[in-house]
């Protein structure tokens, strides 16, 4: 078999793996959106659907990890191809954890629907934070699909906005609890929700960092933003 044919087969395998990552990412993104919908619309059925889907995301991670190990062992890739496979493994791990956060929100919704929640709590603010986190995840996946380091950088920059929104919501929920002790239980539930959304933003940032690793060959985790910008440029 010619080297050219082997190379074409390897390229096809990489393309298939990337497509499956995007499929997994789309499912994880949808889970987060559905979990937040369940919260804001008090939909037990939607929350239950999110929880049922959790095993599918988990199984996708297991299957792709196995396939990645097989490809690495058989092809023994080097340079950028090896970076792509390593980064893909870390990316699917982050997507699995996004699914975990969505399921965590859904279980919180079920608990809230059992014990009740005051209508005056800041659900609109939670929806806004969710929108930021979901958008960040979508952009990170798009950067992965196109191996676009510049877009990955924008995702990393947006993470600070998600963190700031989380901090603001946390302060607001503390105020609610101080003003009306009857809201304490519901507010604590919402703290877990907004923390889960903040973590979704963190996972999107992690995926973006892996894109930069693939394209630039630089590990920018725990790197100051100015230095990341220099790497991308």
PDB file of C-alpha atoms in Angstrom:
ATOM      1  CA  UNK A   1       0.000   0.000   0.000  1.00  0.00           C
ATOM      2  CA  UNK A   2       1.409   3.415  -0.988  1.00  0.00           C
ATOM      3  CA  UNK A   3       2.337   6.110   1.527  1.00  0.00           C
ATOM      4  CA  UNK A   4      -0.103   8.418  -0.246  1.00  0.00           C
ATOM      5  CA  UNK A   5      -2.943   5.951   0.282  1.00  0.00           C
ATOM      6  CA  UNK A   6      -2.031   5.508   3.940  1.00  0.00           C
ATOM      7  CA  UNK A   7      -1.970   9.272   4.338  1.00  0.00           C
ATOM      8  CA  UNK A   8      -5.417   9.575   2.749  1.00  0.00           C
ATOM      9  CA  UNK A   9      -6.791   6.927   5.105  1.00  0.00           C
ATOM     10  CA  UNK A  10      -5.332   8.728   8.102  1.00  0.00           C
ATOM     11  CA  UNK A  11      -6.817  12.041   6.956  1.00  0.00           C
ATOM     12  CA  UNK A  12     -10.204  10.351   6.631  1.00  0.00           C
ATOM     13  CA  UNK A  13      -9.902   8.949  10.159  1.00  0.00           C
ATOM     14  CA  UNK A  14      -9.028  12.397  11.537  1.00  0.00           C
ATOM     15  CA  UNK A  15     -11.973  13.925   9.698  1.00  0.00           C
ATOM     16  CA  UNK A  16     -14.322  11.300  11.121  1.00  0.00           C
ATOM     17  CA  UNK A  17     -13.042  11.886  14.640  1.00  0.00           C
ATOM     18  CA  UNK A  18     -13.473  15.665  14.303  1.00  0.00           C
ATOM     19  CA  UNK A  19     -17.038  15.194  13.047  1.00  0.00           C
ATOM     20  CA  UNK A  20     -17.866  13.011  16.050  1.00  0.00           C
ATOM     21  CA  UNK A  21     -16.421  15.634  18.412  1.00  0.00           C
ATOM     22  CA  UNK A  22     -18.739  18.217  16.874  1.00  0.00           C
ATOM     23  CA  UNK A  23     -21.682  15.840  17.181  1.00  0.00           C
ATOM     24  CA  UNK A  24     -20.880  15.324  20.855  1.00  0.00           C
ATOM     25  CA  UNK A  25     -20.449  19.064  21.289  1.00  0.00           C
ATOM     26  CA  UNK A  26     -23.828  19.766  19.715  1.00  0.00           C
ATOM     27  CA  UNK A  27     -25.475  17.293  22.074  1.00  0.00           C
ATOM     28  CA  UNK A  28     -23.765  18.779  25.140  1.00  0.00           C
ATOM     29  CA  UNK A  29     -24.704  22.305  24.055  1.00  0.00           C
ATOM     30  CA  UNK A  30     -28.326  21.261  23.567  1.00  0.00           C
ATOM     31  CA  UNK A  31     -28.349  19.647  27.014  1.00  0.00           C
ATOM     32  CA  UNK A  32     -27.318  22.912  28.666  1.00  0.00           C
ATOM     33  CA  UNK A  33     -29.937  24.885  26.743  1.00  0.00           C
ATOM     34  CA  UNK A  34     -32.641  22.359  27.625  1.00  0.00           C
ATOM     35  CA  UNK A  35     -31.633  22.317  31.286  1.00  0.00           C
ATOM     36  CA  UNK A  36     -31.947  26.101  31.505  1.00  0.00           C
ATOM     37  CA  UNK A  37     -35.273  25.941  29.648  1.00  0.00           C
ATOM     38  CA  UNK A  38     -36.466  23.404  32.214  1.00  0.00           C
ATOM     39  CA  UNK A  39     -35.518  25.834  34.987  1.00  0.00           C
ATOM     40  CA  UNK A  40     -37.079  28.962  33.521  1.00  0.00           C
ATOM     41  CA  UNK A  41     -40.254  27.161  32.395  1.00  0.00           C
ATOM     42  CA  UNK A  42     -40.515  24.775  35.360  1.00  0.00           C
ATOM     43  CA  UNK A  43     -40.587  21.833  32.958  1.00  0.00           C
ATOM     44  CA  UNK A  44     -40.121  18.511  34.722  1.00  0.00           C
ATOM     45  CA  UNK A  45     -40.338  16.630  31.402  1.00  0.00           C
ATOM     46  CA  UNK A  46     -37.472  18.646  29.887  1.00  0.00           C
ATOM     47  CA  UNK A  47     -35.336  18.146  32.985  1.00  0.00           C
ATOM     48  CA  UNK A  48     -35.968  14.412  32.796  1.00  0.00           C
ATOM     49  CA  UNK A  49     -34.990  14.398  29.122  1.00  0.00           C
ATOM     50  CA  UNK A  50     -31.650  16.064  29.929  1.00  0.00           C
ATOM     51  CA  UNK A  51     -30.902  13.497  32.616  1.00  0.00           C
ATOM     52  CA  UNK A  52     -31.755  10.617  30.279  1.00  0.00           C
ATOM     53  CA  UNK A  53     -29.329  11.972  27.668  1.00  0.00           C
ATOM     54  CA  UNK A  54     -26.414  12.065  30.107  1.00  0.00           C
ATOM     55  CA  UNK A  55     -25.500   8.435  29.481  1.00  0.00           C
ATOM     56  CA  UNK A  56     -25.311   9.091  25.727  1.00  0.00           C
ATOM     57  CA  UNK A  57     -22.666  11.788  26.186  1.00  0.00           C
ATOM     58  CA  UNK A  58     -20.760   9.554  28.599  1.00  0.00           C
ATOM     59  CA  UNK A  59     -20.816   6.671  26.129  1.00  0.00           C
ATOM     60  CA  UNK A  60     -19.602   8.928  23.306  1.00  0.00           C
ATOM     61  CA  UNK A  61     -16.591   9.883  25.417  1.00  0.00           C
ATOM     62  CA  UNK A  62     -15.781   6.225  26.126  1.00  0.00           C
ATOM     63  CA  UNK A  63     -16.145   5.216  22.478  1.00  0.00           C
ATOM     64  CA  UNK A  64     -14.041   8.075  21.130  1.00  0.00           C
ATOM     65  CA  UNK A  65     -11.315   7.619  23.718  1.00  0.00           C
ATOM     66  CA  UNK A  66     -11.051   3.982  22.666  1.00  0.00           C
ATOM     67  CA  UNK A  67     -10.917   4.926  18.989  1.00  0.00           C
ATOM     68  CA  UNK A  68      -8.325   7.627  19.597  1.00  0.00           C
ATOM     69  CA  UNK A  69      -6.102   5.156  21.421  1.00  0.00           C
ATOM     70  CA  UNK A  70      -6.423   2.750  18.508  1.00  0.00           C
ATOM     71  CA  UNK A  71      -5.513   5.415  15.950  1.00  0.00           C
ATOM     72  CA  UNK A  72      -2.488   6.561  17.936  1.00  0.00           C
ATOM     73  CA  UNK A  73      -1.240   2.992  18.374  1.00  0.00           C
ATOM     74  CA  UNK A  74      -1.762   2.073  14.724  1.00  0.00           C
ATOM     75  CA  UNK A  75      -0.649   5.282  12.997  1.00  0.00           C
ATOM     76  CA  UNK A  76       1.994   6.516  15.456  1.00  0.00           C
ATOM     77  CA  UNK A  77       1.369  10.141  14.411  1.00  0.00           C
ATOM     78  CA  UNK A  78       3.866  12.943  14.942  1.00  0.00           C
ATOM     79  CA  UNK A  79       3.904  16.748  15.095  1.00  0.00           C
ATOM     80  CA  UNK A  80       0.549  18.444  14.428  1.00  0.00           C
ATOM     81  CA  UNK A  81      -1.359  15.188  13.880  1.00  0.00           C
ATOM     82  CA  UNK A  82      -0.315  13.971  17.318  1.00  0.00           C
ATOM     83  CA  UNK A  83      -1.230  17.327  18.850  1.00  0.00           C
ATOM     84  CA  UNK A  84      -4.644  17.080  17.192  1.00  0.00           C
ATOM     85  CA  UNK A  85      -5.322  13.659  18.672  1.00  0.00           C
ATOM     86  CA  UNK A  86      -4.109  14.640  22.145  1.00  0.00           C
ATOM     87  CA  UNK A  87      -6.157  17.855  22.076  1.00  0.00           C
ATOM     88  CA  UNK A  88      -9.194  15.959  20.800  1.00  0.00           C
ATOM     89  CA  UNK A  89      -8.999  13.580  23.750  1.00  0.00           C
ATOM     90  CA  UNK A  90      -8.947  16.525  26.163  1.00  0.00           C
ATOM     91  CA  UNK A  91     -11.763  18.219  24.260  1.00  0.00           C
ATOM     92  CA  UNK A  92     -14.113  15.263  24.531  1.00  0.00           C
ATOM     93  CA  UNK A  93     -13.315  15.082  28.244  1.00  0.00           C
ATOM     94  CA  UNK A  94     -14.419  18.694  28.598  1.00  0.00           C
ATOM     95  CA  UNK A  95     -17.592  18.011  26.599  1.00  0.00           C
ATOM     96  CA  UNK A  96     -18.440  15.086  28.851  1.00  0.00           C
ATOM     97  CA  UNK A  97     -18.142  17.399  31.843  1.00  0.00           C
ATOM     98  CA  UNK A  98     -20.404  19.944  30.122  1.00  0.00           C
ATOM     99  CA  UNK A  99     -22.988  17.166  29.923  1.00  0.00           C
ATOM    100  CA  UNK A 100     -22.462  16.510  33.635  1.00  0.00           C
ATOM    101  CA  UNK A 101     -23.138  20.174  34.426  1.00  0.00           C
ATOM    102  CA  UNK A 102     -26.323  20.117  32.335  1.00  0.00           C
ATOM    103  CA  UNK A 103     -27.546  17.035  34.190  1.00  0.00           C
ATOM    104  CA  UNK A 104     -26.677  18.719  37.488  1.00  0.00           C
ATOM    105  CA  UNK A 105     -28.851  21.700  36.539  1.00  0.00           C
ATOM    106  CA  UNK A 106     -31.678  19.362  35.503  1.00  0.00           C
ATOM    107  CA  UNK A 107     -31.569  17.544  38.841  1.00  0.00           C
ATOM    108  CA  UNK A 108     -31.678  20.908  40.604  1.00  0.00           C
ATOM    109  CA  UNK A 109     -34.777  21.784  38.577  1.00  0.00           C
ATOM    110  CA  UNK A 110     -36.448  18.599  39.773  1.00  0.00           C
ATOM    111  CA  UNK A 111     -35.619  19.454  43.369  1.00  0.00           C
ATOM    112  CA  UNK A 112     -36.858  23.032  42.938  1.00  0.00           C
ATOM    113  CA  UNK A 113     -40.138  21.826  41.467  1.00  0.00           C
ATOM    114  CA  UNK A 114     -40.606  19.586  44.480  1.00  0.00           C
ATOM    115  CA  UNK A 115     -39.991  22.285  47.094  1.00  0.00           C
ATOM    116  CA  UNK A 116     -40.999  25.405  45.140  1.00  0.00           C
ATOM    117  CA  UNK A 117     -39.304  28.628  44.116  1.00  0.00           C
ATOM    118  CA  UNK A 118     -40.263  32.246  44.551  1.00  0.00           C
ATOM    119  CA  UNK A 119     -41.175  34.008  41.317  1.00  0.00           C
ATOM    120  CA  UNK A 120     -39.139  37.054  42.298  1.00  0.00           C
ATOM    121  CA  UNK A 121     -35.802  35.281  42.041  1.00  0.00           C
ATOM    122  CA  UNK A 122     -33.512  36.410  39.163  1.00  0.00           C
ATOM    123  CA  UNK A 123     -34.250  33.684  36.611  1.00  0.00           C
ATOM    124  CA  UNK A 124     -33.818  36.178  33.763  1.00  0.00           C
ATOM    125  CA  UNK A 125     -30.259  36.822  34.962  1.00  0.00           C
ATOM    126  CA  UNK A 126     -29.615  33.078  35.054  1.00  0.00           C
ATOM    127  CA  UNK A 127     -30.848  32.845  31.463  1.00  0.00           C
ATOM    128  CA  UNK A 128     -28.457  35.627  30.476  1.00  0.00           C
ATOM    129  CA  UNK A 129     -25.482  33.828  32.018  1.00  0.00           C
ATOM    130  CA  UNK A 130     -26.602  30.632  30.304  1.00  0.00           C
ATOM    131  CA  UNK A 131     -26.675  32.463  26.973  1.00  0.00           C
ATOM    132  CA  UNK A 132     -23.090  33.616  27.481  1.00  0.00           C
ATOM    133  CA  UNK A 133     -21.909  30.119  28.397  1.00  0.00           C
ATOM    134  CA  UNK A 134     -23.715  28.419  25.510  1.00  0.00           C
ATOM    135  CA  UNK A 135     -22.441  30.998  23.014  1.00  0.00           C
ATOM    136  CA  UNK A 136     -18.903  30.528  24.302  1.00  0.00           C
ATOM    137  CA  UNK A 137     -19.192  26.752  23.931  1.00  0.00           C
ATOM    138  CA  UNK A 138     -20.588  27.079  20.413  1.00  0.00           C
ATOM    139  CA  UNK A 139     -17.753  29.401  19.381  1.00  0.00           C
ATOM    140  CA  UNK A 140     -15.162  27.074  20.886  1.00  0.00           C
ATOM    141  CA  UNK A 141     -16.578  24.174  18.886  1.00  0.00           C
ATOM    142  CA  UNK A 142     -16.584  26.291  15.747  1.00  0.00           C
ATOM    143  CA  UNK A 143     -12.954  27.220  16.388  1.00  0.00           C
ATOM    144  CA  UNK A 144     -12.186  23.513  16.788  1.00  0.00           C
ATOM    145  CA  UNK A 145     -13.973  22.657  13.547  1.00  0.00           C
ATOM    146  CA  UNK A 146     -12.045  25.306  11.584  1.00  0.00           C
ATOM    147  CA  UNK A 147      -8.853  25.165  13.683  1.00  0.00           C
ATOM    148  CA  UNK A 148      -9.173  28.918  14.083  1.00  0.00           C
ATOM    149  CA  UNK A 149      -6.775  30.154  16.761  1.00  0.00           C
ATOM    150  CA  UNK A 150      -8.066  33.733  16.522  1.00  0.00           C
ATOM    151  CA  UNK A 151     -11.616  32.685  17.331  1.00  0.00           C
ATOM    152  CA  UNK A 152     -10.309  30.469  20.107  1.00  0.00           C
ATOM    153  CA  UNK A 153      -8.639  33.549  21.584  1.00  0.00           C
ATOM    154  CA  UNK A 154     -11.979  35.381  21.580  1.00  0.00           C
ATOM    155  CA  UNK A 155     -13.526  32.502  23.552  1.00  0.00           C
ATOM    156  CA  UNK A 156     -10.769  32.778  26.135  1.00  0.00           C
ATOM    157  CA  UNK A 157     -11.380  36.512  26.421  1.00  0.00           C
ATOM    158  CA  UNK A 158     -15.123  35.989  26.899  1.00  0.00           C
ATOM    159  CA  UNK A 159     -14.532  33.749  29.890  1.00  0.00           C
ATOM    160  CA  UNK A 160     -13.909  36.783  32.081  1.00  0.00           C
ATOM    161  CA  UNK A 161     -17.368  38.106  31.155  1.00  0.00           C
ATOM    162  CA  UNK A 162     -18.967  34.826  32.236  1.00  0.00           C
ATOM    163  CA  UNK A 163     -17.005  34.917  35.500  1.00  0.00           C
ATOM    164  CA  UNK A 164     -18.120  38.504  36.135  1.00  0.00           C
ATOM    165  CA  UNK A 165     -21.753  37.554  35.513  1.00  0.00           C
ATOM    166  CA  UNK A 166     -21.410  34.673  37.968  1.00  0.00           C
ATOM    167  CA  UNK A 167     -19.956  36.974  40.627  1.00  0.00           C
ATOM    168  CA  UNK A 168     -22.784  39.474  40.103  1.00  0.00           C
ATOM    169  CA  UNK A 169     -25.459  36.795  40.331  1.00  0.00           C
ATOM    170  CA  UNK A 170     -23.887  35.362  43.471  1.00  0.00           C
ATOM    171  CA  UNK A 171     -24.013  38.773  45.157  1.00  0.00           C
ATOM    172  CA  UNK A 172     -27.623  39.223  44.083  1.00  0.00           C
ATOM    173  CA  UNK A 173     -28.646  35.835  45.467  1.00  0.00           C
ATOM    174  CA  UNK A 174     -26.928  36.588  48.779  1.00  0.00           C
ATOM    175  CA  UNK A 175     -28.938  39.815  48.948  1.00  0.00           C
ATOM    176  CA  UNK A 176     -32.178  37.928  48.334  1.00  0.00           C
ATOM    177  CA  UNK A 177     -31.367  35.511  51.156  1.00  0.00           C
ATOM    178  CA  UNK A 178     -30.567  38.342  53.558  1.00  0.00           C
ATOM    179  CA  UNK A 179     -33.752  40.237  52.731  1.00  0.00           C
ATOM    180  CA  UNK A 180     -36.087  37.237  52.786  1.00  0.00           C
ATOM    181  CA  UNK A 181     -34.945  34.099  54.627  1.00  0.00           C
ATOM    182  CA  UNK A 182     -37.817  32.190  53.012  1.00  0.00           C
ATOM    183  CA  UNK A 183     -35.844  32.250  49.740  1.00  0.00           C
ATOM    184  CA  UNK A 184     -32.699  30.679  51.211  1.00  0.00           C
ATOM    185  CA  UNK A 185     -33.357  27.145  49.969  1.00  0.00           C
ATOM    186  CA  UNK A 186     -34.276  28.255  46.448  1.00  0.00           C
ATOM    187  CA  UNK A 187     -31.344  30.680  46.299  1.00  0.00           C
ATOM    188  CA  UNK A 188     -28.901  27.948  47.276  1.00  0.00           C
ATOM    189  CA  UNK A 189     -30.288  25.829  44.444  1.00  0.00           C
ATOM    190  CA  UNK A 190     -29.744  28.725  42.033  1.00  0.00           C
ATOM    191  CA  UNK A 191     -26.169  29.152  43.274  1.00  0.00           C
ATOM    192  CA  UNK A 192     -25.481  25.584  42.145  1.00  0.00           C
ATOM    193  CA  UNK A 193     -27.085  26.355  38.777  1.00  0.00           C
ATOM    194  CA  UNK A 194     -25.069  29.503  38.090  1.00  0.00           C
ATOM    195  CA  UNK A 195     -21.888  27.768  39.238  1.00  0.00           C
ATOM    196  CA  UNK A 196     -22.619  24.950  36.779  1.00  0.00           C
ATOM    197  CA  UNK A 197     -23.020  27.526  34.007  1.00  0.00           C
ATOM    198  CA  UNK A 198     -19.761  29.204  35.008  1.00  0.00           C
ATOM    199  CA  UNK A 199     -18.084  25.806  34.691  1.00  0.00           C
ATOM    200  CA  UNK A 200     -19.567  25.358  31.213  1.00  0.00           C
ATOM    201  CA  UNK A 201     -17.770  28.583  30.309  1.00  0.00           C
ATOM    202  CA  UNK A 202     -14.577  27.168  31.807  1.00  0.00           C
ATOM    203  CA  UNK A 203     -14.881  24.042  29.672  1.00  0.00           C
ATOM    204  CA  UNK A 204     -15.428  26.175  26.566  1.00  0.00           C
ATOM    205  CA  UNK A 205     -12.254  28.062  27.447  1.00  0.00           C
ATOM    206  CA  UNK A 206     -10.396  24.770  27.890  1.00  0.00           C
ATOM    207  CA  UNK A 207     -11.488  23.645  24.422  1.00  0.00           C
ATOM    208  CA  UNK A 208     -10.333  26.956  22.969  1.00  0.00           C
ATOM    209  CA  UNK A 209      -6.937  26.468  24.609  1.00  0.00           C
ATOM    210  CA  UNK A 210      -6.692  23.058  22.936  1.00  0.00           C
ATOM    211  CA  UNK A 211      -7.377  24.663  19.545  1.00  0.00           C
ATOM    212  CA  UNK A 212      -4.429  27.010  20.087  1.00  0.00           C
ATOM    213  CA  UNK A 213      -2.314  24.022  21.110  1.00  0.00           C
ATOM    214  CA  UNK A 214      -3.183  22.239  17.852  1.00  0.00           C
ATOM    215  CA  UNK A 215      -2.549  25.238  15.627  1.00  0.00           C
ATOM    216  CA  UNK A 216       0.382  26.900  17.373  1.00  0.00           C
ATOM    217  CA  UNK A 217       1.927  24.004  19.283  1.00  0.00           C
ATOM    218  CA  UNK A 218       1.852  26.037  22.510  1.00  0.00           C
ATOM    219  CA  UNK A 219       0.213  25.018  25.789  1.00  0.00           C
ATOM    220  CA  UNK A 220      -1.477  28.241  26.921  1.00  0.00           C
ATOM    221  CA  UNK A 221      -3.223  26.868  29.997  1.00  0.00           C
ATOM    222  CA  UNK A 222      -2.657  29.073  33.053  1.00  0.00           C
ATOM    223  CA  UNK A 223      -1.036  31.638  30.748  1.00  0.00           C
ATOM    224  CA  UNK A 224      -1.733  35.393  31.124  1.00  0.00           C
ATOM    225  CA  UNK A 225      -4.059  36.703  28.414  1.00  0.00           C
ATOM    226  CA  UNK A 226      -1.453  39.071  26.976  1.00  0.00           C
ATOM    227  CA  UNK A 227       0.933  36.149  26.472  1.00  0.00           C
ATOM    228  CA  UNK A 228      -1.828  34.088  24.821  1.00  0.00           C
ATOM    229  CA  UNK A 229      -2.458  36.950  22.414  1.00  0.00           C
ATOM    230  CA  UNK A 230       1.242  36.995  21.521  1.00  0.00           C
ATOM    231  CA  UNK A 231       1.138  33.257  20.809  1.00  0.00           C
ATOM    232  CA  UNK A 232      -1.877  33.586  18.520  1.00  0.00           C
ATOM    233  CA  UNK A 233      -0.384  36.535  16.665  1.00  0.00           C
TER     234      UNK A 233
END
